[in-house]
Amino acid sequence: MRFDISHPKQVTAEEIRQVENIVNNAIRHNYKVTTTMMSQEDAIKSGAMALFGEKYGDEVRVVSMGDDKELFSRELCGGTHLSRTGQAGSFYITSESGVAAGVRRIEAVTGMKAYELACAERARITELAHLLKAR
């Protein structure tokens, strides 16, 4: 997956770790994901986040994670692929780059792909440690 964010400078390794932690906590919480169609004005009033530069019609799709008692996220969205956040399995950021002035792009993987990537990176670290005769 990839998503763009407004951010004035390169995202630091610590910020990436914090984002991964927040997202993985939401996944473990297993929030219910609901989709509602409403006017763009009502969506914004409900607290839905609209992406900068995106064009939306008069009626928009609003995706919420959690409920009014414990809302994790509410956004305008073109598609939903999960009914609960736990279905994502896990979340791992693979890259961060600049795409325009003040706009950064985050690319990430979820589920089994995140696990496979973590295993591959662990194998590389083990190989490097062996070559360097280090722990």
PDB file of C-alpha atoms in Angstrom:
ATOM      1  CA  MET A   1       0.000   0.000   0.000  1.00  0.00           C
ATOM      2  CA  ARG A   2       1.065   3.579  -0.298  1.00  0.00           C
ATOM      3  CA  PHE A   3      -0.240   6.825   1.084  1.00  0.00           C
ATOM      4  CA  ASP A   4       0.840  10.436   0.907  1.00  0.00           C
ATOM      5  CA  ILE A   5       1.083  12.736   3.904  1.00  0.00           C
ATOM      6  CA  SER A   6       1.692  16.436   4.456  1.00  0.00           C
ATOM      7  CA  HIS A   7       5.050  16.605   6.218  1.00  0.00           C
ATOM      8  CA  PRO A   8       7.641  19.390   5.949  1.00  0.00           C
ATOM      9  CA  LYS A   9      10.737  17.142   5.946  1.00  0.00           C
ATOM     10  CA  GLN A  10      11.907  13.561   5.646  1.00  0.00           C
ATOM     11  CA  VAL A  11      10.165  11.244   8.105  1.00  0.00           C
ATOM     12  CA  THR A  12      12.718  10.089  10.672  1.00  0.00           C
ATOM     13  CA  ALA A  13      13.355   6.474  11.646  1.00  0.00           C
ATOM     14  CA  GLU A  14      11.810   7.208  15.058  1.00  0.00           C
ATOM     15  CA  GLU A  15       8.663   8.687  13.454  1.00  0.00           C
ATOM     16  CA  ILE A  16       8.387   5.607  11.206  1.00  0.00           C
ATOM     17  CA  ARG A  17       8.664   3.384  14.293  1.00  0.00           C
ATOM     18  CA  GLN A  18       5.946   5.436  16.033  1.00  0.00           C
ATOM     19  CA  VAL A  19       3.594   5.174  13.025  1.00  0.00           C
ATOM     20  CA  GLU A  20       4.149   1.413  12.809  1.00  0.00           C
ATOM     21  CA  ASN A  21       3.415   1.128  16.533  1.00  0.00           C
ATOM     22  CA  ILE A  22       0.171   3.149  16.285  1.00  0.00           C
ATOM     23  CA  VAL A  23      -1.074   1.178  13.274  1.00  0.00           C
ATOM     24  CA  ASN A  24      -0.118  -2.210  14.708  1.00  0.00           C
ATOM     25  CA  ASN A  25      -1.885  -1.324  17.975  1.00  0.00           C
ATOM     26  CA  ALA A  26      -5.045  -0.478  15.996  1.00  0.00           C
ATOM     27  CA  ILE A  27      -4.731  -3.794  14.153  1.00  0.00           C
ATOM     28  CA  ARG A  28      -4.417  -5.699  17.446  1.00  0.00           C
ATOM     29  CA  HIS A  29      -7.392  -3.787  18.859  1.00  0.00           C
ATOM     30  CA  ASN A  30      -9.450  -5.297  16.011  1.00  0.00           C
ATOM     31  CA  TYR A  31     -11.739  -2.296  15.526  1.00  0.00           C
ATOM     32  CA  LYS A  32     -14.888  -2.866  13.514  1.00  0.00           C
ATOM     33  CA  VAL A  33     -14.694  -1.170  10.092  1.00  0.00           C
ATOM     34  CA  THR A  34     -17.911   0.405   8.797  1.00  0.00           C
ATOM     35  CA  THR A  35     -18.731   2.203   5.578  1.00  0.00           C
ATOM     36  CA  THR A  36     -21.381   4.896   5.180  1.00  0.00           C
ATOM     37  CA  MET A  37     -22.408   6.993   2.179  1.00  0.00           C
ATOM     38  CA  MET A  38     -23.160  10.647   2.947  1.00  0.00           C
ATOM     39  CA  SER A  39     -22.809  14.141   1.544  1.00  0.00           C
ATOM     40  CA  GLN A  40     -19.283  15.540   1.527  1.00  0.00           C
ATOM     41  CA  GLU A  41     -20.395  18.324   3.869  1.00  0.00           C
ATOM     42  CA  ASP A  42     -21.874  15.860   6.391  1.00  0.00           C
ATOM     43  CA  ALA A  43     -18.760  13.673   6.127  1.00  0.00           C
ATOM     44  CA  ILE A  44     -16.464  16.574   7.035  1.00  0.00           C
ATOM     45  CA  LYS A  45     -18.825  17.583   9.887  1.00  0.00           C
ATOM     46  CA  SER A  46     -18.656  14.009  11.208  1.00  0.00           C
ATOM     47  CA  GLY A  47     -14.887  14.346  11.509  1.00  0.00           C
ATOM     48  CA  ALA A  48     -13.917  12.424   8.365  1.00  0.00           C
ATOM     49  CA  MET A  49     -10.459  13.306   7.100  1.00  0.00           C
ATOM     50  CA  ALA A  50     -10.295  14.353   3.451  1.00  0.00           C
ATOM     51  CA  LEU A  51      -7.064  13.923   1.505  1.00  0.00           C
ATOM     52  CA  PHE A  52      -5.537  17.111   0.158  1.00  0.00           C
ATOM     53  CA  GLY A  53      -5.734  17.497  -3.606  1.00  0.00           C
ATOM     54  CA  GLU A  54      -8.337  14.730  -3.984  1.00  0.00           C
ATOM     55  CA  LYS A  55     -11.552  15.405  -5.850  1.00  0.00           C
ATOM     56  CA  TYR A  56     -14.736  14.066  -4.272  1.00  0.00           C
ATOM     57  CA  GLY A  57     -18.278  13.921  -5.579  1.00  0.00           C
ATOM     58  CA  ASP A  58     -21.386  15.229  -3.831  1.00  0.00           C
ATOM     59  CA  GLU A  59     -21.867  11.858  -2.131  1.00  0.00           C
ATOM     60  CA  VAL A  60     -18.805  10.304  -0.544  1.00  0.00           C
ATOM     61  CA  ARG A  61     -17.884   7.007   1.077  1.00  0.00           C
ATOM     62  CA  VAL A  62     -16.917   7.413   4.741  1.00  0.00           C
ATOM     63  CA  VAL A  63     -14.956   4.597   6.393  1.00  0.00           C
ATOM     64  CA  SER A  64     -14.785   4.471  10.187  1.00  0.00           C
ATOM     65  CA  MET A  65     -12.623   2.244  12.368  1.00  0.00           C
ATOM     66  CA  GLY A  66     -14.114   1.880  15.809  1.00  0.00           C
ATOM     67  CA  ASP A  67     -17.341   3.454  16.969  1.00  0.00           C
ATOM     68  CA  ASP A  68     -18.459   6.748  18.490  1.00  0.00           C
ATOM     69  CA  LYS A  69     -17.318   5.552  21.951  1.00  0.00           C
ATOM     70  CA  GLU A  70     -13.837   4.607  20.736  1.00  0.00           C
ATOM     71  CA  LEU A  71     -13.183   5.965  17.247  1.00  0.00           C
ATOM     72  CA  PHE A  72      -9.725   5.278  15.848  1.00  0.00           C
ATOM     73  CA  SER A  73     -10.156   6.774  12.378  1.00  0.00           C
ATOM     74  CA  ARG A  74     -12.817   8.231  10.064  1.00  0.00           C
ATOM     75  CA  GLU A  75     -11.872   9.121   6.517  1.00  0.00           C
ATOM     76  CA  LEU A  76     -13.223   9.662   3.048  1.00  0.00           C
ATOM     77  CA  CYS A  77     -12.229   6.586   1.102  1.00  0.00           C
ATOM     78  CA  GLY A  78     -12.770   4.976  -2.273  1.00  0.00           C
ATOM     79  CA  GLY A  79     -12.705   1.410  -1.048  1.00  0.00           C
ATOM     80  CA  THR A  80     -12.739  -0.839   1.983  1.00  0.00           C
ATOM     81  CA  HIS A  81     -11.165  -4.248   2.027  1.00  0.00           C
ATOM     82  CA  LEU A  82     -11.554  -5.282   5.672  1.00  0.00           C
ATOM     83  CA  SER A  83     -14.463  -5.663   8.057  1.00  0.00           C
ATOM     84  CA  ARG A  84     -12.190  -5.483  11.134  1.00  0.00           C
ATOM     85  CA  THR A  85      -8.720  -3.956  11.519  1.00  0.00           C
ATOM     86  CA  GLY A  86      -7.328  -7.247  12.841  1.00  0.00           C
ATOM     87  CA  GLN A  87      -7.659  -8.747   9.366  1.00  0.00           C
ATOM     88  CA  ALA A  88      -4.605  -6.699   8.319  1.00  0.00           C
ATOM     89  CA  GLY A  89      -2.426  -8.976  10.471  1.00  0.00           C
ATOM     90  CA  SER A  90       0.531  -6.625  10.852  1.00  0.00           C
ATOM     91  CA  PHE A  91       1.898  -3.443   9.286  1.00  0.00           C
ATOM     92  CA  TYR A  92       5.477  -2.712   8.234  1.00  0.00           C
ATOM     93  CA  ILE A  93       6.720   0.450   6.480  1.00  0.00           C
ATOM     94  CA  THR A  94       9.062  -0.405   3.608  1.00  0.00           C
ATOM     95  CA  SER A  95       9.953   3.065   2.348  1.00  0.00           C
ATOM     96  CA  GLU A  96       9.464   6.792   2.736  1.00  0.00           C
ATOM     97  CA  SER A  97      10.172   9.359   0.030  1.00  0.00           C
ATOM     98  CA  GLY A  98       9.394  12.869  -1.113  1.00  0.00           C
ATOM     99  CA  VAL A  99       6.880  13.283  -3.946  1.00  0.00           C
ATOM    100  CA  ALA A 100       6.357  17.074  -3.883  1.00  0.00           C
ATOM    101  CA  ALA A 101       7.169  20.081  -1.722  1.00  0.00           C
ATOM    102  CA  GLY A 102       5.850  19.270   1.755  1.00  0.00           C
ATOM    103  CA  VAL A 103       4.446  15.895   0.660  1.00  0.00           C
ATOM    104  CA  ARG A 104       5.974  12.567   1.674  1.00  0.00           C
ATOM    105  CA  ARG A 105       4.981   9.098   0.458  1.00  0.00           C
ATOM    106  CA  ILE A 106       4.914   6.111   2.810  1.00  0.00           C
ATOM    107  CA  GLU A 107       4.899   2.609   1.314  1.00  0.00           C
ATOM    108  CA  ALA A 108       4.043  -0.357   3.522  1.00  0.00           C
ATOM    109  CA  VAL A 109       3.027  -3.989   3.519  1.00  0.00           C
ATOM    110  CA  THR A 110       0.564  -5.870   5.706  1.00  0.00           C
ATOM    111  CA  GLY A 111      -0.273  -9.406   6.698  1.00  0.00           C
ATOM    112  CA  MET A 112       1.822 -12.306   5.459  1.00  0.00           C
ATOM    113  CA  LYS A 113       3.907 -10.005   3.251  1.00  0.00           C
ATOM    114  CA  ALA A 114       4.976  -8.031   6.350  1.00  0.00           C
ATOM    115  CA  TYR A 115       5.946 -11.267   8.091  1.00  0.00           C
ATOM    116  CA  GLU A 116       7.882 -12.532   5.049  1.00  0.00           C
ATOM    117  CA  LEU A 117       9.748  -9.224   4.780  1.00  0.00           C
ATOM    118  CA  ALA A 118      10.663  -9.308   8.487  1.00  0.00           C
ATOM    119  CA  CYS A 119      11.998 -12.878   8.090  1.00  0.00           C
ATOM    120  CA  ALA A 120      14.048 -11.908   5.033  1.00  0.00           C
ATOM    121  CA  GLU A 121      15.546  -8.913   6.844  1.00  0.00           C
ATOM    122  CA  ARG A 122      16.401 -11.067   9.871  1.00  0.00           C
ATOM    123  CA  ALA A 123      18.158 -13.539   7.551  1.00  0.00           C
ATOM    124  CA  ARG A 124      20.174 -10.687   5.983  1.00  0.00           C
ATOM    125  CA  ILE A 125      21.175  -9.390   9.414  1.00  0.00           C
ATOM    126  CA  THR A 126      22.229 -12.887  10.502  1.00  0.00           C
ATOM    127  CA  GLU A 127      24.293 -13.276   7.315  1.00  0.00           C
ATOM    128  CA  LEU A 128      25.961  -9.888   7.814  1.00  0.00           C
ATOM    129  CA  ALA A 129      26.721 -10.698  11.450  1.00  0.00           C
ATOM    130  CA  HIS A 130      28.304 -13.967  10.349  1.00  0.00           C
ATOM    131  CA  LEU A 131      30.428 -12.205   7.700  1.00  0.00           C
ATOM    132  CA  LEU A 132      31.531  -9.574  10.231  1.00  0.00           C
ATOM    133  CA  LYS A 133      32.044 -12.210  12.923  1.00  0.00           C
ATOM    134  CA  ALA A 134      29.788 -10.179  15.170  1.00  0.00           C
ATOM    135  CA  ARG A 135      26.653 -10.919  17.177  1.00  0.00           C
TER     136      ARG A 135
END
